[in-house]
Each structure stands twice: as C-alpha cells, then as structure tokens.
Amino acid sequence: MNRRPNRQAIMASVLTADFAALGDQCRRLEMAGVDGIHWDVMDGLAVPSLSFGPDVIAACRRHTAIPFEAHLMTNQPDRLVDQMAQAGCQTVIVHPDWLQNPRRTLQGIQERGLSAGVALSPGSPVDLARWHLDIVDLVLVMTVEPGYGGQQRIALMTDKVREVSLLVERQDRRIEIEVDGGVRPDNIAEVFGAGAGRFVIGSALWEDATFEAAVTSLREAAASP
Ligand code: DX5
Ligand code: ZN
C-alpha cells in the first residue's frame, strides 16, 4: 500500500538554465538543496524544441552527485535508453502514447537497472498509466503541454494528480507521483495535497534572487496548508 508522500522532492528542470554553464548550474542547484536534475530531452520532432542529448548530460554528470532523471520527449525513445544510462541517469521517463510498445520500453528501462516513469501529457488519460502500474516506479503528471519551459500550469491537472494518487494508493509497490510544468510557490501546496511527492521545477528556480531562496520558498509553500 502506498502511503501519502510526506516530503517534497524537488527536481530541477535545466531547460531554463544558462546552457553555456550547465555544469556549474547543476553544481549550484545541488548546493541549493534540490533533490535531482530533470533533463528535458527534446528532439525537435516529437515536440517543437530541440534541447540536449546524452553527451551534454554526461558532461554535467561530473559536476554533481545528485540523481539525474531524463524526460524523453523524442521520437523512438527506445534508442536513447542505453545512452541515458551511460550518461549517468537513474530514471528514464517516457510518454506511453508516443510509443509502439510502451510495456517493452518500460521493461527495457528497468532491465538496465534504471527506474521507469510514465509521463501523461495534459490530454492523455490516466488509463495510459493505469495499465502499467505493475511495472513503473513513477508517474509524471504534466501540468503543461510538453515542449517548453516557463508556461502557466493547467490547474485542471490537479484533478488528474488526485486520480493517479487514488490508483497508486491501491498498488502494493512504491510508485512516486511527480508533477511537471508551471509548478511555483503559489500552486505547489495544491498538487502536494492532491498526492504528488516529487516536483519538477524549471523557471521558478530562476525567478528568485538565488536558487537557495527559490528552494526554500517552494518547500515552505508546499508544507503550508
Ligand atoms: C516541458 C518540460 C518541463 C518544463 C518545466 O515540456 O517537460 O519539465 O521544462 O519547466 P517550468 O517549471 O518552467 O514549467
Ligand atoms: Zn519535463
């Protein structure tokens, strides 16, 4: 039985970072107390943006010791799983509705010793995750359309977090619920209360005076009713 999360894991999306200083930004984010780095891997085909690939992630691996998770928004993500593992990621997250055989992809991620996550775009039904809950380690509820940082979150997605949380609670294995997109101090408590325990934070980290201040205000906001 999954217990409700009692702590917020903050995963920094570096899509908003200074790409000319990514290694240093990862190091500073670790020092500021984030729990990991969220790499939005975009190929310019599955989504309009083109971001970074395994070589960039591997180069940053040397600058920080915190976990890396890869959110694959690419065509044929299966071909990238090995490269994400070699680049130093511990978790790989895929969109099941973009895959030929989602189960095979998820099992392939786990066979490489990685944690497997399913990502649900705003228009994707919870059932897309539901029928993989026996093998996934994480469900990523996207609160923005995939492809860009800095968007406003879609408040309706809190209902989806609740729906996923009810499903996960009935599983007899540990599954994390992560929210991704437009999460800020003024809305993090709502999704935390709905059952999410892991939060992808991008632009909100760069909107405060320092990363430390942003992390502190997010953690304080999540804990406040
Ligand atoms: C969007 C990405 C998100 C996004 C989060 O496609 O999956 O991770 O970068 O960034 P913010 O927090 O700025 O919405
Ligand atoms: Zn993401």
Coordinates of C-alpha atoms and ligand atoms in Angstrom, one line a residue:
M1 CA 0.0 0.0 0.0
N2 CA 1.5 3.4 -1.0
R3 CA 1.4 6.0 1.8
R4 CA 0.8 9.6 1.0
P5 CA 4.1 11.5 0.5
N6 CA 5.3 13.4 3.5
R7 CA 8.2 15.3 1.8
Q8 CA 8.6 17.2 -1.4
A9 CA 11.4 16.0 -3.8
I10 CA 12.4 19.0 -6.0
M11 CA 13.8 18.0 -9.4
A12 CA 15.3 21.0 -11.2
S13 CA 14.5 21.2 -14.9
V14 CA 17.5 22.8 -16.6
L15 CA 15.6 23.8 -19.7
T16 CA 15.7 27.4 -18.3
A17 CA 19.3 27.2 -17.3
D18 CA 22.3 29.1 -18.9
F19 CA 23.2 26.4 -21.5
A20 CA 26.7 27.9 -21.7
A21 CA 27.3 27.0 -18.0
L22 CA 25.2 23.9 -17.5
G23 CA 27.8 22.0 -15.4
D24 CA 28.2 24.9 -13.0
Q25 CA 24.4 25.4 -12.8
C26 CA 23.9 21.8 -11.9
R27 CA 26.6 22.1 -9.1
R28 CA 24.9 25.3 -7.8
L29 CA 21.5 23.7 -7.9
E30 CA 22.8 20.8 -5.8
M31 CA 24.3 23.2 -3.3
A32 CA 21.0 25.0 -3.1
G33 CA 19.3 21.7 -2.0
V34 CA 17.5 20.4 -5.0
D35 CA 17.0 16.6 -5.0
G36 CA 17.9 16.0 -8.6
I37 CA 18.2 17.3 -12.1
H38 CA 15.3 16.8 -14.6
W39 CA 16.7 16.7 -18.2
D40 CA 14.0 17.5 -20.8
V41 CA 15.4 15.7 -23.8
M42 CA 13.7 17.1 -26.9
D43 CA 14.4 16.2 -30.5
G44 CA 12.6 19.0 -32.3
L45 CA 10.3 16.3 -33.9
A46 CA 8.2 14.8 -31.1
V47 CA 8.0 18.4 -29.7
P48 CA 9.0 21.6 -31.4
S49 CA 12.0 22.4 -29.3
L50 CA 15.5 20.8 -29.6
S51 CA 17.3 20.7 -26.2
F52 CA 20.1 18.4 -25.2
G53 CA 21.2 14.9 -25.6
P54 CA 23.3 12.2 -23.8
D55 CA 26.7 13.9 -24.4
V56 CA 25.6 17.1 -22.6
I57 CA 24.1 15.1 -19.7
A58 CA 27.3 13.0 -19.4
A59 CA 29.4 16.2 -19.4
C60 CA 27.3 17.5 -16.5
R61 CA 27.4 14.2 -14.6
R62 CA 31.0 15.1 -13.4
H63 CA 29.8 18.3 -11.8
T64 CA 27.2 17.0 -9.4
A65 CA 26.4 13.9 -7.4
I66 CA 22.6 14.2 -7.2
P67 CA 20.3 11.9 -9.2
F68 CA 19.5 12.6 -12.9
E69 CA 16.2 11.8 -14.5
A70 CA 15.7 12.0 -18.3
H71 CA 12.2 13.0 -19.6
L72 CA 12.3 11.8 -23.1
M73 CA 10.2 13.9 -25.5
T74 CA 11.7 12.4 -28.7
N75 CA 10.7 10.1 -31.5
Q76 CA 11.8 6.4 -30.9
P77 CA 12.9 7.0 -27.3
D78 CA 13.9 3.3 -27.1
R79 CA 17.1 4.1 -29.0
L80 CA 18.1 6.6 -26.2
V81 CA 17.6 4.5 -23.1
D82 CA 21.1 2.9 -23.1
Q83 CA 22.7 6.3 -23.8
M84 CA 20.8 7.9 -20.9
A85 CA 22.0 5.1 -18.6
Q86 CA 25.6 5.6 -19.8
A87 CA 25.2 9.4 -19.4
G88 CA 24.5 8.8 -15.7
C89 CA 20.7 9.0 -15.4
Q90 CA 19.0 6.9 -12.7
T91 CA 15.5 7.4 -14.0
V92 CA 14.1 7.5 -17.6
I93 CA 10.5 8.8 -18.2
V94 CA 8.6 8.1 -21.4
H95 CA 5.2 9.1 -22.9
P96 CA 3.4 5.7 -23.4
D97 CA 1.0 7.2 -26.0
W98 CA 4.1 8.1 -28.2
L99 CA 5.5 4.5 -28.1
Q100 CA 5.0 1.5 -30.4
N101 CA 5.1 -0.9 -27.4
P102 CA 5.2 1.0 -24.1
R103 CA 5.4 -2.1 -21.9
R104 CA 8.5 -3.3 -23.8
T105 CA 10.1 0.2 -23.5
L106 CA 9.4 0.4 -19.7
Q107 CA 10.7 -3.2 -19.1
G108 CA 13.8 -2.3 -21.1
I109 CA 14.4 0.8 -18.9
Q110 CA 14.2 -1.4 -15.8
E111 CA 16.3 -4.2 -17.3
R112 CA 19.1 -1.6 -17.4
G113 CA 18.8 -1.0 -13.7
L114 CA 17.0 2.3 -14.1
S115 CA 13.7 3.5 -12.6
A116 CA 11.0 3.7 -15.2
G117 CA 8.4 6.5 -15.4
V118 CA 5.3 7.1 -17.5
A119 CA 4.6 10.7 -18.4
L120 CA 1.0 11.8 -19.0
S121 CA 0.5 14.9 -21.2
P122 CA -2.4 17.1 -20.2
G123 CA -4.7 15.5 -22.8
S124 CA -3.6 11.9 -22.0
P125 CA -6.0 9.8 -19.9
V126 CA -4.9 8.3 -16.6
D127 CA -5.6 4.9 -18.0
L128 CA -2.4 5.2 -20.1
A129 CA -0.5 4.9 -16.8
R130 CA -3.0 2.7 -15.0
W131 CA -2.3 -0.4 -17.1
H132 CA 1.5 -0.1 -16.4
L133 CA 1.4 0.5 -12.7
D134 CA 2.6 -3.1 -12.1
I135 CA 5.9 -2.2 -13.6
V136 CA 6.5 1.5 -13.3
D137 CA 8.4 3.3 -10.5
L138 CA 7.0 6.8 -11.2
V139 CA 4.0 8.6 -12.8
L140 CA 4.8 12.0 -14.2
V141 CA 1.6 14.2 -14.5
M142 CA 2.4 17.0 -16.9
T143 CA 0.7 20.3 -16.0
V144 CA 1.7 22.0 -19.2
E145 CA 1.9 20.9 -22.8
P146 CA 5.3 19.2 -23.5
G147 CA 7.9 21.2 -25.3
Y148 CA 8.6 24.4 -23.4
G149 CA 9.6 25.7 -20.0
G150 CA 8.0 28.9 -18.5
Q151 CA 4.4 28.0 -19.3
Q152 CA 1.4 28.6 -17.0
R153 CA 0.3 25.4 -15.4
I154 CA -3.2 23.9 -16.3
A155 CA -5.0 24.0 -12.9
L156 CA -7.4 21.2 -14.0
M157 CA -4.4 18.8 -13.8
T158 CA -4.7 18.7 -10.0
D159 CA -7.8 16.5 -10.5
K160 CA -5.6 14.2 -12.6
V161 CA -3.0 14.1 -9.8
R162 CA -5.8 13.1 -7.4
E163 CA -7.0 10.3 -9.8
V164 CA -3.4 9.0 -10.2
S165 CA -2.9 9.1 -6.4
L166 CA -6.0 7.0 -5.7
L167 CA -4.8 4.4 -8.2
V168 CA -1.3 4.4 -6.8
E169 CA -2.5 4.0 -3.3
R170 CA -4.1 0.7 -4.2
Q171 CA -0.9 -0.7 -5.6
D172 CA 1.3 -2.9 -3.4
R173 CA 4.5 -1.4 -4.7
R174 CA 6.2 2.0 -4.2
I175 CA 5.3 4.4 -7.0
E176 CA 6.2 8.1 -6.9
I177 CA 3.8 10.7 -8.3
E178 CA 5.7 13.7 -10.0
V179 CA 4.2 16.9 -11.3
D180 CA 5.9 18.7 -14.2
G181 CA 5.3 22.2 -15.6
G182 CA 4.5 25.6 -14.2
V183 CA 4.9 24.5 -10.6
R184 CA 5.5 27.5 -8.4
P185 CA 5.2 28.5 -4.7
D186 CA 1.7 29.7 -5.3
N187 CA 0.5 26.3 -6.5
I188 CA 2.8 23.6 -5.2
A189 CA 0.7 23.1 -2.0
E190 CA -2.3 22.2 -4.1
V191 CA -0.6 19.4 -6.0
F192 CA 1.2 18.2 -2.9
G193 CA -2.1 18.0 -1.2
A194 CA -3.5 16.0 -4.1
G195 CA -0.9 13.4 -3.7
A196 CA 2.3 14.4 -5.6
G197 CA 5.6 14.0 -3.7
R198 CA 8.0 14.9 -6.5
F199 CA 8.0 18.3 -8.3
V200 CA 9.8 19.3 -11.5
I201 CA 10.7 23.0 -11.1
G202 CA 12.1 25.0 -14.0
S203 CA 11.6 28.7 -14.5
A204 CA 10.5 29.2 -10.8
L205 CA 14.1 28.4 -9.8
W206 CA 15.4 31.2 -11.9
E207 CA 12.8 33.7 -10.8
D208 CA 14.0 34.2 -7.3
A209 CA 17.1 36.1 -6.2
T210 CA 19.1 32.8 -5.6
F211 CA 18.4 29.1 -6.1
E212 CA 18.5 28.7 -2.3
A213 CA 15.8 31.2 -1.8
A214 CA 13.7 29.6 -4.5
V215 CA 14.1 26.1 -3.0
T216 CA 13.2 27.4 0.5
S217 CA 10.1 29.2 -0.7
L218 CA 8.9 26.1 -2.6
R219 CA 9.4 23.8 0.4
E220 CA 7.8 26.3 2.8
A221 CA 4.9 26.8 0.3
A222 CA 4.3 23.0 -0.2
A223 CA 4.2 22.5 3.6
S224 CA 1.7 25.3 4.2
P225 CA -2.0 24.2 4.0
Ligands
DX5_1 C1 8.1 20.9 -20.5 C2 9.0 20.2 -19.6 C3 9.0 20.7 -18.2 C4 9.4 22.2 -18.1 C5 9.3 22.6 -16.6 O1 8.0 20.2 -21.7 O2 8.7 18.8 -19.5 O3 10.0 19.9 -17.4 O4 10.7 22.4 -18.6 O5 9.7 24.0 -16.6 P1 8.7 25.1 -15.9 O6 8.8 24.8 -14.4 O7 9.4 26.4 -16.3 O8 7.4 24.9 -16.4
ZN2 ZN 9.9 17.6 -18.1

